[in-house]
Coordinates of C-alpha atoms in Angstrom, one line a residue:
X1 CA -107.5 5.0 41.0
X2 CA -104.1 6.4 40.4
X3 CA -104.4 10.2 40.1
X4 CA -100.9 11.2 39.0
X5 CA -102.4 12.8 36.0
X6 CA -105.0 15.3 37.1
X7 CA -108.6 14.4 36.4
X8 CA -107.8 10.7 36.3
X9 CA -105.3 8.2 35.2
X10 CA -101.6 8.8 35.9
X11 CA -99.1 9.2 33.1
X12 CA -96.9 6.2 34.2
X13 CA -100.0 4.2 35.2
X14 CA -101.6 5.3 32.0
X15 CA -98.9 3.6 30.0
X16 CA -99.6 0.4 31.9
X17 CA -103.3 0.4 32.3
X18 CA -104.0 1.9 28.9
X19 CA -101.3 -0.2 27.2
X20 CA -103.3 -3.2 28.5
X21 CA -106.3 -1.9 26.7
X22 CA -104.4 -2.0 23.4
X23 CA -102.9 -5.5 23.9
X24 CA -105.6 -7.3 21.8
X25 CA -105.0 -4.8 19.0
X26 CA -101.2 -5.3 19.0
X27 CA -101.7 -9.1 19.1
X28 CA -103.4 -8.7 15.7
X29 CA -100.9 -6.1 14.4
X30 CA -97.3 -6.9 15.5
X31 CA -95.8 -3.8 13.9
X32 CA -96.2 -0.6 15.6
X33 CA -98.6 1.8 13.8
X34 CA -97.2 4.8 12.0
X35 CA -98.7 8.1 13.1
X36 CA -99.6 11.0 10.7
X37 CA -100.6 14.0 12.7
X38 CA -102.0 16.9 10.6
X39 CA -102.7 20.3 12.2
X40 CA -104.2 23.3 10.4
X41 CA -104.4 26.9 11.8
X42 CA -107.4 28.8 13.1
X43 CA -109.8 26.5 11.2
X44 CA -113.4 27.2 12.2
X45 CA -115.5 24.4 13.7
X46 CA -118.2 25.1 11.1
X47 CA -115.9 25.5 8.0
X48 CA -115.6 21.8 7.2
X49 CA -118.0 19.5 5.5
X50 CA -118.3 17.0 8.4
X51 CA -119.4 19.8 10.7
X52 CA -122.1 21.2 8.4
X53 CA -119.7 23.5 6.4
X54 CA -118.0 22.6 3.2
X55 CA -120.1 23.0 0.1
X56 CA -122.9 24.5 2.2
X57 CA -120.7 27.4 3.1
X58 CA -119.2 27.9 -0.4
X59 CA -116.0 26.0 0.4
X60 CA -116.2 22.3 -0.5
X61 CA -113.9 20.0 1.5
X62 CA -114.1 16.6 -0.3
X63 CA -110.8 15.3 1.1
X64 CA -111.7 16.1 4.8
X65 CA -115.2 14.7 4.1
X66 CA -113.6 11.4 2.9
X67 CA -111.4 11.4 6.0
X68 CA -114.5 11.5 8.2
X69 CA -116.1 8.8 6.1
X70 CA -113.1 6.5 6.8
X71 CA -112.9 7.2 10.5
X72 CA -114.2 9.0 13.6
X73 CA -115.4 12.6 13.8
X74 CA -115.3 14.3 17.2
X75 CA -117.9 16.8 18.2
X76 CA -116.6 17.7 21.7
X77 CA -112.9 17.9 21.0
X78 CA -111.1 20.8 22.8
X79 CA -108.0 22.8 22.1
X80 CA -106.5 25.9 23.8
X81 CA -107.8 29.3 22.8
X82 CA -104.8 30.6 20.8
X83 CA -101.9 29.4 18.7
X84 CA -98.9 28.9 21.0
X85 CA -100.8 27.4 23.9
X86 CA -102.8 25.2 21.6
X87 CA -99.7 23.8 20.0
X88 CA -97.8 23.5 23.3
X89 CA -100.7 21.5 24.8
X90 CA -100.8 19.1 21.9
X91 CA -97.0 18.6 21.8
X92 CA -96.6 18.1 25.6
X93 CA -99.9 16.7 26.8
X94 CA -99.8 19.4 29.6
X95 CA -101.9 22.4 30.1
X96 CA -99.9 25.4 28.8
X97 CA -99.3 27.1 32.2
X98 CA -97.3 24.1 33.3
X99 CA -94.8 24.6 30.5
X100 CA -95.0 28.4 30.6
X101 CA -96.3 28.5 27.0
X102 CA -99.4 30.6 27.6
X103 CA -99.0 33.5 25.2
X104 CA -98.4 34.0 21.5
X105 CA -94.7 34.0 20.7
X106 CA -93.3 36.9 18.5
X107 CA -90.1 37.1 16.5
X108 CA -87.1 38.5 18.4
X109 CA -88.3 37.3 21.8
X110 CA -86.1 34.2 21.9
X111 CA -87.0 31.5 24.4
X112 CA -89.6 28.9 23.8
X113 CA -90.7 25.4 24.8
X114 CA -88.4 24.5 27.8
X115 CA -85.8 21.9 27.1
X116 CA -87.1 19.9 30.1
X117 CA -90.5 19.3 28.5
X118 CA -91.4 16.0 26.7
X119 CA -93.0 16.2 23.3
X120 CA -94.9 13.7 21.2
X121 CA -91.7 13.2 19.3
X122 CA -89.3 12.8 22.2
X123 CA -91.7 10.3 23.8
X124 CA -92.3 8.3 20.6
X125 CA -88.5 8.2 19.9
X126 CA -88.2 6.1 23.1
X127 CA -90.3 3.5 21.2
X128 CA -88.1 3.4 18.2
X129 CA -90.1 5.9 16.0
X130 CA -88.5 8.0 13.3
X131 CA -89.8 11.5 13.9
X132 CA -90.3 14.4 11.4
X133 CA -91.8 17.9 11.5
X134 CA -92.8 20.3 8.8
X135 CA -94.7 23.6 8.8
X136 CA -95.8 25.9 11.6
X137 CA -94.0 25.5 15.0
X138 CA -94.7 28.7 16.9
X139 CA -93.2 27.3 20.1
X140 CA -90.2 29.6 20.3
X141 CA -87.0 30.4 18.3
X142 CA -84.2 29.6 20.8
X143 CA -82.0 26.6 19.7
X144 CA -83.3 24.5 22.6
X145 CA -86.9 25.1 21.6
X146 CA -86.7 24.1 17.9
X147 CA -88.3 20.8 16.7
X148 CA -84.9 19.1 16.3
X149 CA -84.0 19.8 19.9
X150 CA -87.4 18.6 21.0
X151 CA -87.3 15.0 19.8
X152 CA -87.8 15.4 16.0
X153 CA -85.1 13.7 13.9
X154 CA -85.6 16.2 11.1
X155 CA -87.5 19.4 10.5
X156 CA -88.1 20.7 7.0
X157 CA -89.7 24.0 5.9
X158 CA -90.5 25.1 9.5
X159 CA -92.1 28.5 10.2
X160 CA -91.6 29.8 13.7
X161 CA -94.4 32.4 13.9
X162 CA -98.0 33.0 13.2
X163 CA -98.6 33.8 9.6
X164 CA -99.1 37.6 9.7
X165 CA -95.8 38.0 11.6
X166 CA -94.1 37.6 8.3
X167 CA -95.7 40.8 7.0
X168 CA -94.2 43.1 9.7
X169 CA -91.0 43.8 7.8
X170 CA -92.9 44.4 4.6
X171 CA -93.2 48.1 3.7
X172 CA -96.2 47.5 1.4
X173 CA -98.1 46.1 4.3
X174 CA -97.2 48.7 6.9
X175 CA -95.8 51.8 5.2
X176 CA -96.4 53.9 8.4
X177 CA -93.9 51.8 10.4
X178 CA -90.8 53.6 11.6
X179 CA -87.9 52.6 9.4
X180 CA -85.8 51.6 12.4
X181 CA -88.5 49.3 13.7
X182 CA -88.9 47.8 10.2
X183 CA -85.1 47.2 10.1
X184 CA -85.4 45.4 13.5
X185 CA -88.1 43.1 12.2
X186 CA -86.1 42.4 9.1
X187 CA -83.1 41.5 11.2
X188 CA -84.9 39.2 13.8
X189 CA -87.5 37.5 11.7
X190 CA -86.3 34.0 10.7
X191 CA -87.5 32.5 7.5
X192 CA -88.2 28.9 6.7
X193 CA -85.8 26.6 8.6
X194 CA -84.6 23.1 8.0
X195 CA -82.2 20.8 9.8
X196 CA -81.5 17.4 11.4
X197 CA -81.0 16.6 15.1
X198 CA -77.5 17.2 16.1
X199 CA -76.7 19.2 13.0
X200 CA -76.8 22.7 11.7
X201 CA -80.1 24.6 11.1
X202 CA -80.3 26.3 7.7
X203 CA -82.6 29.1 6.6
X204 CA -84.2 27.9 3.3
X205 CA -85.6 31.2 2.4
X206 CA -87.2 34.3 3.8
X207 CA -91.0 34.6 4.0
X208 CA -93.0 37.7 3.1
X209 CA -96.6 38.8 2.3
X210 CA -96.2 38.9 -1.4
X211 CA -97.1 36.7 -4.4
X212 CA -93.5 35.7 -5.0
X213 CA -92.0 32.2 -5.2
X214 CA -88.2 32.5 -5.5
X215 CA -86.7 30.1 -3.0
X216 CA -83.3 30.5 -4.5
X217 CA -81.8 33.8 -5.8
X218 CA -78.3 33.7 -7.4
X219 CA -77.5 30.5 -5.6
X220 CA -78.5 31.9 -2.2
X221 CA -81.6 31.6 -0.1
X222 CA -84.4 33.7 -1.7
X223 CA -87.9 34.7 -0.8
X224 CA -91.2 32.8 -0.7
X225 CA -94.5 34.6 -0.1
X226 CA -97.2 33.5 2.2
X227 CA -99.4 32.2 -0.6
X228 CA -96.8 29.6 -1.5
X229 CA -95.5 28.4 1.8
X230 CA -98.0 25.6 2.4
X231 CA -97.0 24.1 -0.9
X232 CA -93.5 23.5 0.5
X233 CA -95.1 21.9 3.6
X234 CA -97.0 19.6 1.4
X235 CA -93.9 18.8 -0.6
X236 CA -91.9 18.0 2.5
X237 CA -94.6 15.6 3.8
X238 CA -94.9 13.7 0.5
X239 CA -91.1 13.4 0.2
X240 CA -91.0 12.0 3.7
X241 CA -93.7 9.4 3.0
X242 CA -91.9 8.3 -0.2
X243 CA -88.7 7.8 1.8
X244 CA -90.6 6.0 4.7
X245 CA -92.1 3.6 2.2
X246 CA -88.7 2.2 1.6
X247 CA -88.2 1.3 5.3
X248 CA -91.4 -0.7 6.0
X249 CA -90.0 -2.0 9.3
X250 CA -89.3 1.4 10.7
X251 CA -92.4 3.0 12.4
X252 CA -92.7 6.7 11.8
X253 CA -94.4 9.8 13.4
X254 CA -94.8 12.8 11.2
X255 CA -96.3 16.1 12.2
X256 CA -97.6 18.2 9.3
X257 CA -98.6 21.8 10.2
X258 CA -100.2 24.0 7.6
X259 CA -100.2 27.8 7.9
X260 CA -103.7 28.0 6.4
X261 CA -106.1 29.3 7.4
X262 CA -104.5 31.9 9.8
X263 CA -105.0 35.4 8.5
X264 CA -103.9 37.0 6.2
X265 CA -105.5 34.4 3.9
X266 CA -103.6 34.6 0.6
X267 CA -104.5 31.5 -1.4
X268 CA -101.9 30.1 -3.8
X269 CA -102.5 31.3 -7.4
X270 CA -104.0 27.9 -8.5
X271 CA -106.6 28.2 -5.7
X272 CA -107.7 31.8 -6.3
X273 CA -111.5 31.8 -7.0
X274 CA -111.6 28.1 -6.8
X275 CA -114.1 28.0 -4.0
X276 CA -117.8 28.5 -4.7
X277 CA -117.9 31.8 -2.8
X278 CA -114.7 33.0 -4.3
X279 CA -113.5 34.7 -1.2
X280 CA -109.9 34.6 0.1
X281 CA -110.9 32.6 3.2
X282 CA -113.0 30.1 1.3
X283 CA -110.3 29.7 -1.4
X284 CA -107.8 29.1 1.4
X285 CA -110.0 26.4 3.0
X286 CA -110.2 24.7 -0.5
X287 CA -106.4 24.9 -0.7
X288 CA -106.0 23.4 2.8
X289 CA -108.4 20.5 1.9
X290 CA -106.6 19.8 -1.4
X291 CA -103.1 19.7 0.2
X292 CA -104.4 17.4 3.0
X293 CA -105.9 15.2 0.3
X294 CA -102.6 14.9 -1.6
X295 CA -100.8 13.8 1.5
X296 CA -103.4 11.2 2.2
X297 CA -103.4 10.0 -1.4
X298 CA -99.6 9.5 -1.1
X299 CA -100.1 7.5 2.1
X300 CA -102.7 5.3 0.3
X301 CA -100.5 5.0 -2.8
X302 CA -97.6 3.6 -0.7
X303 CA -99.9 1.1 1.1
X304 CA -98.8 2.5 4.5
X305 CA -102.3 3.7 5.2
X306 CA -103.2 0.2 6.4
X307 CA -101.0 0.6 9.4
X308 CA -101.2 4.3 10.0
X309 CA -103.1 6.2 12.6
X310 CA -104.1 9.5 11.0
X311 CA -105.2 12.4 13.2
X312 CA -106.4 15.8 12.0
X313 CA -107.3 18.8 14.1
X314 CA -106.6 22.6 14.4
X315 CA -104.7 24.6 17.1
X316 CA -107.5 26.7 18.5
X317 CA -111.1 28.0 17.9
X318 CA -112.0 30.3 15.1
X319 CA -110.8 33.8 15.0
X320 CA -113.9 35.8 14.2
X321 CA -112.5 39.3 15.0
X322 CA -111.0 39.6 11.5
X323 CA -114.1 38.8 9.5
X324 CA -114.3 38.0 6.5
X325 CA -110.7 36.7 6.8
X326 CA -111.6 34.2 9.5
X327 CA -113.4 31.0 10.4
X328 CA -116.9 30.2 11.4
X329 CA -118.2 28.6 14.5
X330 CA -121.8 28.0 15.6
X331 CA -120.6 28.6 19.2
X332 CA -120.4 31.7 21.3
X333 CA -117.1 33.6 21.5
X334 CA -114.0 33.5 19.5
X335 CA -110.3 32.6 19.7
X336 CA -108.8 34.0 22.8
X337 CA -111.8 33.6 25.1
X338 CA -113.0 30.8 27.4
X339 CA -116.2 30.4 25.4
X340 CA -116.9 27.3 23.3
X341 CA -116.1 29.2 20.1
X342 CA -112.5 29.7 21.2
X343 CA -111.9 26.1 22.4
X344 CA -114.1 23.5 20.7
X345 CA -112.5 22.5 17.4
X346 CA -112.8 20.0 14.6
X347 CA -111.0 16.7 14.9
X348 CA -111.0 13.5 12.9
X349 CA -109.1 10.2 13.4
X350 CA -108.6 7.3 10.9
X351 CA -107.0 4.0 11.7
X352 CA -108.0 1.2 9.2
X353 CA -109.2 -1.9 10.9
X354 CA -109.2 -0.3 14.3
X355 CA -111.6 2.7 14.0
X356 CA -115.0 2.1 12.7
X357 CA -115.7 4.1 9.5
X358 CA -118.2 7.0 9.6
X359 CA -118.3 6.9 13.4
X360 CA -119.1 10.0 15.5
X361 CA -118.1 10.7 19.1
X362 CA -119.4 13.3 21.6
X363 CA -117.1 12.4 24.6
X364 CA -115.1 15.2 26.2
X365 CA -111.6 14.8 24.7
X366 CA -109.0 17.2 23.4
X367 CA -105.5 18.0 22.1
X368 CA -104.0 17.3 25.5
X369 CA -105.0 13.7 25.1
X370 CA -102.9 13.0 22.0
X371 CA -99.8 12.4 24.2
X372 CA -101.2 9.5 26.1
X373 CA -103.0 8.2 23.0
X374 CA -100.0 8.2 20.6
X375 CA -97.8 6.8 23.4
X376 CA -100.2 4.0 24.1
X377 CA -100.6 3.2 20.4
X378 CA -96.8 3.0 20.1
X379 CA -96.4 1.0 23.2
X380 CA -94.3 3.7 24.9
X381 CA -94.7 4.2 28.7
X382 CA -95.1 7.9 29.6
X383 CA -92.2 9.2 31.7
X384 CA -92.7 10.1 35.3
X385 CA -89.7 12.5 35.2
X386 CA -89.1 15.4 32.9
X387 CA -86.0 15.6 30.6
X388 CA -84.1 17.1 33.5
X389 CA -85.0 14.2 35.7
X390 CA -87.5 16.1 37.9
X391 CA -91.1 14.8 38.6
X392 CA -93.6 15.7 35.9
X393 CA -97.4 15.6 35.7
X394 CA -99.3 15.1 32.4
X395 CA -102.9 16.2 31.7
X396 CA -103.5 13.6 29.1
X397 CA -105.9 10.7 28.8
X398 CA -105.5 7.8 26.4
X399 CA -108.4 7.9 23.9
X400 CA -107.8 4.3 22.7
X401 CA -111.1 3.0 24.2
X402 CA -113.0 5.7 22.2
X403 CA -111.1 5.1 19.0
X404 CA -111.4 1.4 19.2
X405 CA -115.0 1.4 20.3
X406 CA -114.3 -0.5 23.5
X407 CA -115.4 2.2 26.0
X408 CA -116.0 5.8 26.8
X409 CA -113.4 8.6 27.5
X410 CA -112.1 8.5 31.0
X411 CA -112.0 12.3 30.9
X412 CA -115.0 13.9 32.6
X413 CA -113.9 17.5 32.7
X414 CA -112.1 20.3 30.7
X415 CA -110.5 23.4 32.0
X416 CA -110.4 26.6 29.9
X417 CA -107.5 29.1 30.2
X418 CA -106.4 32.3 28.6
X419 CA -102.9 33.8 28.6
X420 CA -102.2 34.6 32.3
X421 CA -104.5 32.3 34.2
X422 CA -103.4 29.8 36.8
X423 CA -106.9 29.0 37.8
X424 CA -109.2 28.2 34.8
X425 CA -111.4 31.0 33.4
X426 CA -114.1 28.3 32.8
X427 CA -114.5 24.7 33.6
X428 CA -116.7 21.9 32.2
X429 CA -117.7 18.8 34.2
X430 CA -120.0 16.5 32.3
X431 CA -122.4 18.6 30.3
X432 CA -122.3 21.6 32.7
X433 CA -119.9 24.5 32.2
X434 CA -119.2 27.4 34.6
X435 CA -117.8 30.6 33.2
X436 CA -115.8 32.7 35.6
X437 CA -113.9 35.0 33.1
X438 CA -116.5 36.9 31.2
X439 CA -113.7 38.7 29.2
X440 CA -114.6 40.3 25.9
X441 CA -118.0 38.6 25.6
X442 CA -120.3 41.4 26.6
X443 CA -122.0 41.9 23.2
X444 CA -120.3 45.1 22.3
X445 CA -119.8 45.7 18.6
X446 CA -116.4 46.1 17.0
X447 CA -115.8 48.2 13.9
X448 CA -118.5 47.7 11.3
X449 CA -119.6 44.3 12.6
X450 CA -123.1 43.4 13.7
X451 CA -124.4 44.0 17.3
X452 CA -124.1 40.3 18.1
X453 CA -120.3 40.3 17.6
X454 CA -118.0 40.3 20.6
X455 CA -114.7 41.7 21.6
X456 CA -112.9 38.4 21.7
X457 CA -109.5 38.4 23.4
X458 CA -109.5 42.2 23.0
X459 CA -112.0 42.6 25.8
X460 CA -110.9 43.3 29.4
X461 CA -110.8 40.5 31.9
X462 CA -114.0 40.4 34.0
X463 CA -114.0 37.7 36.7
X464 CA -116.9 36.4 38.8
X465 CA -116.4 33.6 41.3
X466 CA -119.1 32.6 43.8
X467 CA -121.8 33.3 41.2
X468 CA -120.5 32.3 37.8
X469 CA -122.5 31.9 34.6
X470 CA -123.6 28.2 34.3
X471 CA -124.6 26.5 31.0
X472 CA -125.9 23.1 30.0
X473 CA -123.8 22.4 26.9
X474 CA -126.2 19.6 25.8
X475 CA -129.2 21.8 25.7
X476 CA -127.4 25.1 25.1
X477 CA -124.1 24.6 23.3
X478 CA -124.1 28.3 22.3
X479 CA -124.0 29.4 26.0
X480 CA -127.0 31.7 25.7
X481 CA -129.0 30.8 28.8
X482 CA -127.4 31.2 32.2
X483 CA -129.0 28.6 34.5
X484 CA -127.1 29.3 37.7
X485 CA -130.2 30.8 39.1
X486 CA -133.2 32.4 37.4
X487 CA -137.0 32.5 37.6
X488 CA -137.7 29.0 36.3
X489 CA -134.8 26.9 37.5
X490 CA -131.5 26.9 39.4
X491 CA -128.5 24.8 39.0
X492 CA -126.2 26.1 41.8
X493 CA -125.6 22.5 42.7
X494 CA -123.5 22.1 39.6
X495 CA -120.8 24.1 41.3
X496 CA -120.2 21.2 43.8
X497 CA -118.6 19.0 41.1
X498 CA -117.1 21.9 39.2
X499 CA -115.5 23.4 42.3
X500 CA -114.1 20.0 43.3
X501 CA -112.5 19.5 39.9
X502 CA -110.8 22.9 40.1
X503 CA -109.6 22.1 43.6
X504 CA -108.1 18.9 42.4
X505 CA -106.3 20.8 39.6
X506 CA -105.0 23.4 42.0
X507 CA -103.5 20.7 44.3
X508 CA -101.3 19.6 41.4
X509 CA -99.5 23.0 41.3
X510 CA -98.1 22.3 44.8
X511 CA -96.0 19.4 43.8
X512 CA -95.6 20.5 40.2
X513 CA -95.3 24.3 40.0
X514 CA -95.7 25.9 36.6
X515 CA -92.5 26.9 34.7
X516 CA -91.6 30.5 34.1
X517 CA -93.7 32.2 31.4
X518 CA -91.8 31.9 28.2
X519 CA -93.3 34.9 26.4
X520 CA -94.5 37.5 28.8
X521 CA -96.5 40.5 27.6
X522 CA -97.9 43.6 29.2
X523 CA -101.0 42.4 31.2
X524 CA -102.1 45.6 32.8
X525 CA -100.8 48.4 35.1
X526 CA -98.6 48.0 38.1
X527 CA -99.5 51.0 40.2
X528 CA -97.3 52.8 42.6
X529 CA -99.6 51.8 45.4
X530 CA -99.5 48.1 44.5
X531 CA -95.7 48.2 44.2
X532 CA -95.3 49.8 47.6
X533 CA -97.6 47.2 49.1
X534 CA -95.5 44.5 47.5
X535 CA -92.4 46.0 48.9
X536 CA -93.9 46.2 52.4
X537 CA -95.1 42.6 52.2
X538 CA -91.7 41.4 51.0
X539 CA -90.0 43.2 53.9
X540 CA -92.5 41.8 56.4
X541 CA -92.1 38.3 55.1
X542 CA -88.3 38.7 55.4
X543 CA -88.7 39.8 59.0
X544 CA -91.5 37.7 60.3
X545 CA -92.2 34.8 57.9
X546 CA -95.7 33.8 57.2
X547 CA -98.4 34.1 59.9
X548 CA -102.0 33.2 58.9
X549 CA -104.5 33.9 61.7
X550 CA -107.4 31.5 62.4
X551 CA -110.8 32.8 61.2
X552 CA -112.9 34.6 63.7
X553 CA -116.2 33.8 62.2
X554 CA -117.2 37.5 62.1

């Protein structure tokens, strides 16, 4: 088997082997399928109807329920544990530490997704696709990192940050902020952006945390509040679909990214108290569901749904630390941790005539796999060189056999990372998972929350190696019972396959070193002692090179 992609099929080989798997499908459908990719923000696994949420949790999701009825619902679909890494992984088909996109990007930092990276859009453009982006980007603010520099023909109403970043410059939100700092945020925070590839980027309007919807003031860009922004994203998507319907021979790929339901949840006025529970979060879920429904209605109205692969998911696991302004998950942990709650997310795919309606899947798959899947659907070979003509490795598996019901996922493992990890903080092989980074999940309470709450990504890193926690995710998806070794059983043998999978991952870093971190943050103290040791080691390496003695056996 070609192993150019870690854990299995190589990117270039994937485009050949996996393309062959699609040949019968494309014999039936000569036109390339359109692709509509919808992403929401921080949506909890248990918030939506197909996952036991919806009406039962006071927030009906009839449109997402209908999506599940028409296609396939995934129950072991994985993301990355926070916004920027999650979106980078989906766009590039590579684990975030390869692209350097491991931490949340803030305004004023510049930088972003490296120009050398391939994205879903830049790959699909090689297959003749028209590409379009609207909504949350969160992959940097430098010119080279914007959607229209990353393969998208057009971007409309794009937000560069996580939602609450737009409140920083607002004195009503943070009256205690130093005026000079507020002025800095007002200066560097970019509002909604639009533009076409090769052209100028324009700022449509500023975004703040108020109930205001004045996109134009005195003929100039105005201000739109958080509650209204997703309405513009919906508008952009519908306008694109109307235009695409006039070009039936041109395949399209559109990526729609809603800001909901990242905190602060401020539902648009027409959705206030429209949920059964009448909370801001539940109202925001109802708003999200409604806007998704309107886009899907437009797709059906144009008749393009018959040749469109629709894929819906979210960027990361639920953020529980900001209850009640956050999502629900039945799993342990939260956004920012290597627990299931931070990584296992809802995902639904619809492809009329290809995906069996009301089907359910439990294979290990994830956002990383969208690259190989979309490329195979569009008949586009994945590149073996990056956009700067250097060798590249993808971490993506084509899910076509799963979608088409012709086979199982080729993926057998999943690696869990947090911000600064080169080695995974946890790894799953088959149904067994080893947890090495126990960060933030020690049961301590936060604020007024219950004793069962956890510190999430606010907790300190706490690594174990030789003796990790081990869980059987079939019998114990909540990660409650460590079975590495106890008084009734021991599963130390699981570490053979898990350690081997990690070893194979580490080998890929030799030929394909990770790129520089694009958004570094303070990750702990650099002591005087450690600095002096580093200086000594640097001097010794300069004088003597590297000399590793053989083990003595003592």
